[in-house]
Amino acid sequence: MAEIFDLGINLQALGIGYGTLVMFLMLFGLLLTGMPLAFVTLLVALIFALGWFGPMAVPLITSRVFSFVSSFIFVSVPMFVLMAAILDRSGIARDLFDAMKLISNRVRGGVAIQTIFVAVILAAMSGIIGGEIVLLGLLALPQMLRLGYDRSLAIGVVCAGGALGTMIPPSIVLIVYGLAANVSIGDLFTASFLPGVMLASFYVLYVLFRAYFTKGIVPDPDPEIIPLAQKIKLLKGLILPLLVVTFVLGSIYGGIASVTEASAIGVGGVLLATVVRGEFTFELLRGAAMQTLATVGMIVWIGIGASAIVGVFNLMGGIDFVSSLIIGISDEPIYVLLFMMLILFVLGMFLDWVGIALLTLPIFVPIIVELGYDPIWFGVLFCMNMQVSFMSPPFGPAAFYLKSVAPPDISLGDIFRALLPFIALQILALIVLIVFPGITGR
């Protein structure tokens, strides 16, 4: 106990400035060892709780953790993850992709555009990017490569389209932002819908531009004559996904259900769809449940660690210290905002979005409010920034998701190079949202 007390004296003697520096150096140093983020943050939080305040501060960690995991809205996270896991194991996405053939064969670059449209619908059904990228990597990528699409364009469309789940409701990123920033998740969903569609439109326009102005990058359209009976069969593949999207988002926007209640409606709708299609089995449900446990467990553990370290840092006076540093960057609020975007962009190259959200938002959101900006609008900017982080080298998870199902001759380097134009489009969308905040309706 004497050693702990001595450690506390030494750490407090550093002062808040050097204490903040030591904390972040320790944080990144431990991350470089390969230790998971959740355990790193918990360990650093424990060291500084003991070293700065002594053993009496340890209960602070447990109280912060309890307030995080006991939030009612957090129940929607496993529900939406379960929706994505069931979709991943059913044939709904495959039939949805096939149904879009009715329009794709008549346009240059039609299969790439079809992939983006399907990605938007899948994003509106689940809000999880990993499953979307894997599904599109299995369905769309082989077809585009077989038809003669430029490999980089095909890779970029699959990754960028699959990552749209970050922006389009019911996005898990928006839910975690709402929890961390203590703002209405329903308002976040409403504000992010149009920006998400705008970003998808940028992708479509880019594909059309390349298709019509770059020779040989896509095959010539070859519209096949589809019999009426087959058209009707293909259209049936649209009905169930669109019904699920309508019930989930319609119940939220219509004020009929909360986000948590709508997530349960979504799970029920997807399960009912698998029953109607004759695909429901207990093995499917068990596999989806196990995948959900693994994903949500990761989110919860990161949340626990981040909540603990933010609580200790706040008690040290660190959040006020960092806030004063950021605000002191400039007297112009826009430069402070751009500096925050830069911080998020850099962190996104190395850290998981959950950790970034829970570590930075308790600092950033109060600053945004103090500067007179709308925290809902900032939430949309945050999600667009995280959209970039999903695809940014060296650790962009979208690239690794696609690599897991891509042909062996496609390397990670090929994937990251293919993503550069789409990252530029995401940054363009972020700039548009900053210049024209009215797009979010705020």
Coordinates of C-alpha atoms in Angstrom, one line a residue:
M1 CA 0.0 0.0 0.0
A2 CA 2.9 2.3 0.7
E3 CA 4.2 1.7 -2.8
I4 CA 0.8 2.7 -4.3
F5 CA 0.8 5.8 -2.1
D6 CA 4.3 6.8 -3.3
L7 CA 3.2 6.2 -6.9
G8 CA 0.3 8.5 -6.4
I9 CA 2.6 11.3 -5.1
N10 CA 4.9 10.9 -8.1
L11 CA 2.1 10.9 -10.7
Q12 CA 0.4 13.9 -9.1
A13 CA 3.7 15.7 -9.1
L14 CA 3.8 15.5 -12.9
G15 CA 0.9 18.0 -13.1
I16 CA -2.0 17.6 -15.5
G17 CA 0.0 18.5 -18.6
Y18 CA 2.7 15.9 -18.2
G19 CA 0.2 13.5 -16.7
T20 CA -1.9 13.7 -19.9
L21 CA 1.2 13.1 -22.0
V22 CA 2.3 10.1 -19.9
M23 CA -1.2 8.6 -20.1
F24 CA -1.4 8.8 -23.9
L25 CA 2.1 7.6 -24.4
M26 CA 1.3 4.7 -22.1
L27 CA -1.9 4.1 -24.0
F28 CA -0.3 4.0 -27.5
G29 CA 2.8 2.1 -26.2
L30 CA 0.7 -0.7 -24.9
L31 CA -1.4 -0.8 -28.1
L32 CA 1.9 -1.3 -30.1
T33 CA 2.5 -4.5 -28.1
G34 CA -0.7 -6.0 -29.7
M35 CA -2.7 -5.9 -26.5
P36 CA -6.5 -5.4 -27.2
L37 CA -7.7 -1.8 -26.9
A38 CA -10.3 -2.8 -24.2
F39 CA -7.6 -4.3 -21.9
V40 CA -5.1 -1.4 -22.6
T41 CA -7.6 1.3 -21.5
L42 CA -8.7 -0.7 -18.4
L43 CA -5.1 -1.2 -17.4
V44 CA -4.1 2.5 -17.9
A45 CA -7.3 3.6 -16.1
L46 CA -6.4 1.4 -13.1
I47 CA -2.8 2.5 -13.0
F48 CA -3.8 6.2 -13.0
A49 CA -6.7 5.7 -10.6
L50 CA -4.3 4.1 -8.1
G51 CA -1.3 6.3 -8.9
W52 CA -3.1 9.7 -9.0
F53 CA -5.8 9.3 -6.3
G54 CA -5.0 6.1 -4.4
P55 CA -7.2 3.0 -3.8
M56 CA -10.3 5.0 -2.9
A57 CA -10.7 6.0 -6.5
V58 CA -11.1 2.5 -7.8
P59 CA -14.9 2.4 -7.3
L60 CA -15.1 5.2 -9.8
I61 CA -14.2 2.7 -12.5
T62 CA -17.0 0.4 -11.6
S63 CA -19.6 3.2 -11.4
R64 CA -18.6 4.4 -14.9
V65 CA -18.8 0.9 -16.3
F66 CA -22.2 0.4 -14.8
S67 CA -23.6 3.6 -16.2
F68 CA -22.4 2.6 -19.7
V69 CA -23.7 -1.0 -19.8
S70 CA -27.0 -0.2 -18.1
S71 CA -28.2 2.2 -20.8
F72 CA -31.6 1.1 -22.2
I73 CA -30.8 2.3 -25.7
F74 CA -27.7 0.0 -25.7
V75 CA -30.2 -3.0 -26.1
S76 CA -30.6 -1.9 -29.7
V77 CA -27.0 -2.7 -30.5
P78 CA -27.2 -6.5 -30.2
M79 CA -30.6 -6.5 -32.0
F80 CA -29.2 -4.7 -35.1
V81 CA -26.1 -7.0 -35.0
L82 CA -28.4 -10.0 -34.8
M83 CA -30.3 -8.7 -37.9
A84 CA -27.0 -8.5 -39.8
A85 CA -25.9 -12.0 -38.7
I86 CA -29.2 -13.5 -39.8
L87 CA -29.0 -11.7 -43.2
D88 CA -25.4 -13.0 -43.5
R89 CA -26.7 -16.6 -43.3
S90 CA -29.9 -16.3 -45.3
G91 CA -30.4 -15.9 -49.1
I92 CA -32.2 -12.6 -48.7
A93 CA -29.1 -10.6 -49.9
R94 CA -28.5 -12.9 -52.8
D95 CA -32.1 -12.6 -54.0
L96 CA -32.0 -8.8 -53.5
F97 CA -28.8 -8.6 -55.7
D98 CA -30.4 -10.8 -58.4
A99 CA -33.5 -8.6 -58.4
M100 CA -31.5 -5.6 -59.4
K101 CA -30.6 -7.2 -62.7
L102 CA -33.8 -5.8 -64.0
I103 CA -32.2 -2.4 -64.4
S104 CA -28.4 -3.0 -64.2
N105 CA -28.1 -4.7 -67.7
R106 CA -29.3 -1.5 -69.5
V107 CA -26.6 0.9 -68.2
R108 CA -22.8 1.0 -68.6
G109 CA -21.3 0.0 -65.3
G110 CA -24.7 -1.4 -64.3
V111 CA -23.5 -4.2 -62.1
A112 CA -21.3 -1.8 -60.1
I113 CA -24.3 0.6 -59.7
Q114 CA -26.5 -2.4 -58.8
T115 CA -24.0 -3.3 -56.1
I116 CA -24.2 0.2 -54.6
F117 CA -28.0 0.1 -54.6
V118 CA -28.0 -3.3 -52.9
A119 CA -25.5 -2.0 -50.3
V120 CA -27.8 0.9 -49.5
I121 CA -30.7 -1.4 -48.8
L122 CA -28.6 -3.8 -46.8
A123 CA -27.3 -0.9 -44.8
A124 CA -30.8 0.3 -44.0
M125 CA -31.6 -3.3 -42.8
S126 CA -28.7 -3.9 -40.4
G127 CA -26.2 -1.0 -40.0
I128 CA -23.2 -3.4 -39.8
I129 CA -20.4 -3.0 -42.3
G130 CA -18.5 -6.3 -41.9
G131 CA -21.3 -8.6 -43.0
E132 CA -22.2 -6.3 -45.9
I133 CA -18.7 -6.2 -47.3
V134 CA -18.4 -10.0 -47.0
L135 CA -21.8 -10.6 -48.7
L136 CA -21.0 -8.2 -51.5
G137 CA -17.5 -9.7 -51.9
L138 CA -19.1 -13.1 -52.4
L139 CA -22.0 -11.9 -54.6
A140 CA -20.8 -8.9 -56.6
L141 CA -17.0 -9.1 -56.9
P142 CA -16.8 -12.4 -58.7
Q143 CA -19.6 -11.3 -61.1
M144 CA -17.9 -8.0 -62.0
L145 CA -14.5 -9.7 -62.5
R146 CA -16.1 -12.4 -64.7
L147 CA -17.8 -9.7 -66.8
G148 CA -14.6 -7.8 -67.4
Y149 CA -14.9 -4.9 -65.0
D150 CA -11.7 -3.1 -64.1
R151 CA -10.4 -4.9 -60.9
S152 CA -9.7 -1.7 -59.0
L153 CA -13.2 -0.3 -59.7
A154 CA -14.9 -3.6 -58.7
I155 CA -12.9 -3.7 -55.4
G156 CA -13.6 -0.1 -54.6
V157 CA -17.3 -0.4 -55.2
V158 CA -17.6 -3.5 -53.0
C159 CA -15.7 -2.0 -50.1
A160 CA -17.1 1.6 -50.3
G161 CA -20.7 0.3 -50.8
G162 CA -20.4 -2.2 -48.0
A163 CA -19.1 0.6 -45.6
L164 CA -22.3 2.7 -46.2
G165 CA -23.7 1.0 -43.1
T166 CA -21.7 3.6 -41.1
M167 CA -23.9 6.5 -42.4
I168 CA -27.3 5.1 -43.3
P169 CA -29.6 4.4 -40.4
P170 CA -29.9 2.2 -38.4
S171 CA -26.1 2.6 -38.1
I172 CA -24.4 1.2 -35.0
V173 CA -21.9 4.1 -35.2
L174 CA -24.8 6.6 -34.8
I175 CA -26.2 4.6 -31.9
V176 CA -22.8 4.6 -30.1
Y177 CA -22.4 8.3 -30.8
G178 CA -25.8 9.0 -29.3
L179 CA -24.9 7.0 -26.2
A180 CA -21.5 8.8 -25.8
A181 CA -22.8 12.3 -26.6
N182 CA -26.1 11.9 -24.8
V183 CA -28.2 13.1 -27.8
S184 CA -31.3 11.7 -29.5
I185 CA -30.5 8.7 -31.6
G186 CA -33.8 9.2 -33.5
D187 CA -32.6 12.7 -34.4
L188 CA -29.3 11.3 -35.5
F189 CA -31.0 8.8 -37.8
T190 CA -33.1 11.6 -39.4
A191 CA -30.1 13.9 -39.8
S192 CA -27.8 11.2 -41.4
F193 CA -30.2 9.6 -43.9
L194 CA -29.8 12.2 -46.6
P195 CA -26.0 12.5 -46.2
G196 CA -25.7 8.7 -46.5
V197 CA -27.8 8.8 -49.7
M198 CA -25.7 11.7 -51.0
L199 CA -22.5 9.7 -50.4
A200 CA -24.0 6.7 -52.3
S201 CA -24.9 9.1 -55.1
F202 CA -21.3 10.3 -55.3
Y203 CA -20.2 6.6 -55.8
V204 CA -22.8 6.1 -58.5
L205 CA -21.7 9.3 -60.3
Y206 CA -18.1 8.3 -60.1
V207 CA -18.9 4.8 -61.6
L208 CA -20.9 6.4 -64.4
F209 CA -18.1 8.9 -65.1
R210 CA -15.5 6.2 -65.3
A211 CA -17.7 3.9 -67.3
Y212 CA -18.4 6.5 -70.0
F213 CA -15.1 8.3 -70.1
T214 CA -12.5 5.6 -69.5
K215 CA -12.3 3.1 -72.3
G216 CA -12.5 -0.5 -71.4
I217 CA -13.0 -0.1 -67.7
V218 CA -16.4 -1.7 -67.9
P219 CA -18.0 -4.1 -70.4
D220 CA -20.5 -2.8 -72.9
P221 CA -24.1 -3.3 -71.7
D222 CA -25.7 -6.4 -73.0
P223 CA -29.4 -6.3 -72.0
E224 CA -30.9 -9.8 -72.0
I225 CA -34.5 -10.4 -72.6
I226 CA -36.0 -11.6 -69.3
P227 CA -39.3 -13.4 -69.5
L228 CA -42.2 -11.9 -67.6
A229 CA -42.4 -14.9 -65.2
Q230 CA -38.7 -14.5 -64.3
K231 CA -39.2 -10.8 -63.8
I232 CA -42.0 -11.4 -61.3
K233 CA -39.8 -14.0 -59.5
L234 CA -36.9 -11.5 -59.4
L235 CA -39.1 -8.7 -58.1
K236 CA -40.2 -11.0 -55.2
G237 CA -36.6 -10.7 -53.9
L238 CA -37.2 -7.0 -53.3
I239 CA -40.4 -7.3 -51.3
L240 CA -39.2 -8.8 -48.0
P241 CA -36.1 -6.5 -47.7
L242 CA -38.0 -3.4 -48.5
L243 CA -40.7 -4.4 -46.0
V244 CA -38.1 -4.8 -43.2
V245 CA -36.6 -1.4 -44.0
T246 CA -40.0 0.2 -44.1
F247 CA -41.1 -1.2 -40.8
V248 CA -37.8 -0.5 -39.0
L249 CA -37.1 3.1 -40.2
G250 CA -40.8 3.9 -40.7
S251 CA -41.6 3.0 -37.1
I252 CA -38.7 5.3 -35.9
Y253 CA -39.4 8.3 -38.2
G254 CA -43.2 7.9 -37.6
G255 CA -42.8 8.1 -33.9
I256 CA -44.4 4.7 -33.5
A257 CA -41.4 3.0 -31.8
S258 CA -38.2 4.0 -30.1
V259 CA -34.9 2.9 -31.7
T260 CA -34.7 0.0 -29.2
E261 CA -38.2 -1.1 -30.0
A262 CA -37.6 -0.7 -33.7
S263 CA -34.5 -3.0 -33.5
A264 CA -36.7 -5.7 -32.0
I265 CA -39.1 -5.2 -34.9
G266 CA -36.3 -5.6 -37.3
V267 CA -35.1 -8.9 -35.8
G268 CA -38.6 -10.2 -35.9
G269 CA -39.0 -9.1 -39.5
V270 CA -35.8 -10.7 -40.7
L271 CA -36.7 -14.0 -38.8
L272 CA -40.1 -14.0 -40.3
A273 CA -38.6 -13.5 -43.7
T274 CA -36.4 -16.5 -43.3
V275 CA -39.4 -18.6 -42.2
V276 CA -41.4 -17.4 -45.3
R277 CA -38.5 -18.3 -47.5
G278 CA -38.2 -21.7 -45.9
E279 CA -34.6 -21.0 -44.7
F280 CA -35.1 -20.9 -41.0
T281 CA -33.3 -23.5 -39.0
F282 CA -32.1 -23.6 -35.4
E283 CA -28.6 -23.9 -36.7
L284 CA -29.0 -20.6 -38.6
L285 CA -30.3 -19.0 -35.4
R286 CA -27.6 -20.5 -33.2
G287 CA -24.8 -19.3 -35.6
A288 CA -26.3 -15.8 -35.8
A289 CA -26.6 -15.7 -32.0
M290 CA -23.0 -16.7 -31.5
Q291 CA -21.8 -14.1 -34.1
T292 CA -23.8 -11.5 -32.3
L293 CA -22.3 -12.4 -28.9
A294 CA -18.8 -12.1 -30.3
T295 CA -19.4 -8.7 -31.9
V296 CA -21.3 -7.2 -29.1
G297 CA -18.9 -8.6 -26.6
M298 CA -16.1 -6.7 -28.3
I299 CA -18.1 -3.5 -28.3
V300 CA -19.0 -3.9 -24.6
W301 CA -15.4 -4.6 -23.6
I302 CA -14.1 -1.6 -25.5
G303 CA -16.9 0.5 -24.0
I304 CA -16.0 -0.6 -20.5
G305 CA -12.3 0.2 -21.0
A306 CA -13.0 3.6 -22.6
S307 CA -15.6 4.6 -20.0
A308 CA -13.1 3.8 -17.2
I309 CA -10.2 5.7 -18.7
V310 CA -12.4 8.7 -19.6
G311 CA -13.8 8.7 -16.0
V312 CA -10.3 8.7 -14.4
F313 CA -9.0 11.3 -16.9
N314 CA -12.0 13.6 -16.2
L315 CA -11.4 13.3 -12.4
M316 CA -7.8 14.3 -13.0
G317 CA -9.0 17.4 -14.7
G318 CA -7.7 16.1 -18.0
I319 CA -10.8 16.8 -20.1
D320 CA -10.8 20.4 -19.1
F321 CA -7.1 20.6 -19.9
V322 CA -7.4 19.1 -23.3
S323 CA -10.5 21.1 -24.1
S324 CA -8.7 24.4 -23.3
L325 CA -5.8 23.3 -25.6
I326 CA -8.2 22.5 -28.5
I327 CA -10.2 25.7 -28.1
G328 CA -6.9 27.6 -27.9
I329 CA -6.0 26.5 -31.4
S330 CA -7.9 29.5 -32.9
D331 CA -10.5 32.1 -32.2
E332 CA -12.4 30.9 -35.3
P333 CA -14.7 27.9 -34.4
I334 CA -14.3 26.5 -38.0
Y335 CA -10.6 25.9 -37.4
V336 CA -11.2 24.2 -34.1
L337 CA -13.8 21.9 -35.9
L338 CA -11.3 21.1 -38.7
F339 CA -8.6 20.3 -36.1
M340 CA -11.0 17.9 -34.5
M341 CA -11.7 16.3 -37.9
L342 CA -8.0 15.9 -38.4
I343 CA -7.6 14.2 -35.0
L344 CA -10.4 11.8 -35.8
F345 CA -8.9 11.1 -39.3
V346 CA -5.5 10.3 -37.8
L347 CA -6.9 8.1 -35.0
G348 CA -9.0 6.3 -37.6
M349 CA -5.9 5.0 -39.2
F350 CA -4.9 3.1 -36.1
L351 CA -7.9 2.6 -33.7
D352 CA -11.3 0.9 -33.8
W353 CA -14.2 3.3 -34.2
V354 CA -15.8 2.2 -30.9
G355 CA -12.6 3.2 -29.0
I356 CA -12.3 6.5 -31.0
A357 CA -15.9 7.4 -30.2
L358 CA -15.8 6.6 -26.5
L359 CA -12.4 8.2 -25.9
T360 CA -12.8 11.4 -27.9
L361 CA -16.5 12.3 -27.8
P362 CA -16.6 13.1 -24.0
I363 CA -14.0 15.8 -24.8
F364 CA -15.2 16.9 -28.3
V365 CA -18.9 17.2 -27.8
P366 CA -18.9 19.8 -25.0
I367 CA -16.4 21.8 -27.1
I368 CA -18.8 21.7 -30.1
V369 CA -21.7 22.8 -27.9
E370 CA -19.6 25.6 -26.4
L371 CA -18.6 26.8 -30.0
G372 CA -22.3 27.0 -30.9
Y373 CA -22.4 24.0 -33.2
D374 CA -25.2 21.4 -33.2
P375 CA -24.1 18.1 -31.6
I376 CA -26.5 16.2 -34.0
W377 CA -24.8 17.8 -37.0
F378 CA -21.4 17.0 -35.5
G379 CA -22.5 13.4 -35.0
V380 CA -23.1 13.1 -38.8
L381 CA -19.6 14.6 -39.4
F382 CA -18.2 12.1 -36.9
C383 CA -19.9 9.2 -38.8
M384 CA -18.7 10.4 -42.1
N385 CA -15.1 10.7 -40.7
M386 CA -15.4 7.1 -39.4
Q387 CA -16.6 6.1 -42.9
V388 CA -13.1 7.2 -44.1
S389 CA -11.4 5.3 -41.2
F390 CA -13.0 2.0 -42.3
M391 CA -11.1 2.2 -45.5
S392 CA -7.9 4.1 -44.6
P393 CA -4.6 2.3 -44.6
P394 CA -2.8 0.7 -42.8
F395 CA -5.6 -0.8 -40.7
G396 CA -8.8 -0.1 -42.5
P397 CA -11.1 -3.0 -41.5
A398 CA -13.1 -2.8 -44.8
A399 CA -10.0 -4.0 -46.7
F400 CA -9.4 -6.9 -44.4
Y401 CA -13.1 -8.0 -44.6
L402 CA -12.9 -8.1 -48.4
K403 CA -9.5 -9.8 -48.4
S404 CA -11.0 -12.7 -46.4
V405 CA -13.3 -13.6 -49.4
A406 CA -11.4 -12.1 -52.3
P407 CA -9.6 -14.2 -54.9
P408 CA -6.0 -15.1 -53.8
D409 CA -4.4 -12.9 -56.5
I410 CA -5.9 -9.8 -54.9
S411 CA -3.5 -8.5 -52.3
L412 CA -4.2 -6.0 -49.5
G413 CA -2.1 -3.5 -51.4
D414 CA -4.4 -3.9 -54.4
I415 CA -7.4 -3.3 -52.2
F416 CA -6.0 -0.2 -50.5
R417 CA -5.0 1.3 -53.8
A418 CA -8.4 0.7 -55.2
L419 CA -10.0 2.5 -52.2
L420 CA -8.1 5.8 -52.7
P421 CA -10.7 7.4 -55.1
F422 CA -13.5 6.4 -52.8
I423 CA -11.7 7.8 -49.8
A424 CA -11.4 11.1 -51.8
L425 CA -15.2 11.0 -52.4
Q426 CA -15.8 10.5 -48.7
I427 CA -13.6 13.5 -47.8
L428 CA -15.5 15.5 -50.4
A429 CA -18.8 14.5 -48.8
L430 CA -17.4 15.5 -45.4
I431 CA -16.4 19.0 -46.8
V432 CA -19.9 19.4 -48.4
L433 CA -21.5 18.6 -45.0
I434 CA -19.3 21.2 -43.3
V435 CA -20.0 23.9 -45.9
F436 CA -23.7 23.1 -46.2
P437 CA -24.9 21.9 -42.8
G438 CA -28.5 22.2 -43.9
I439 CA -28.2 18.9 -45.7
T440 CA -28.6 17.2 -42.3
G441 CA -31.8 19.3 -41.7
R442 CA -30.2 20.9 -38.7

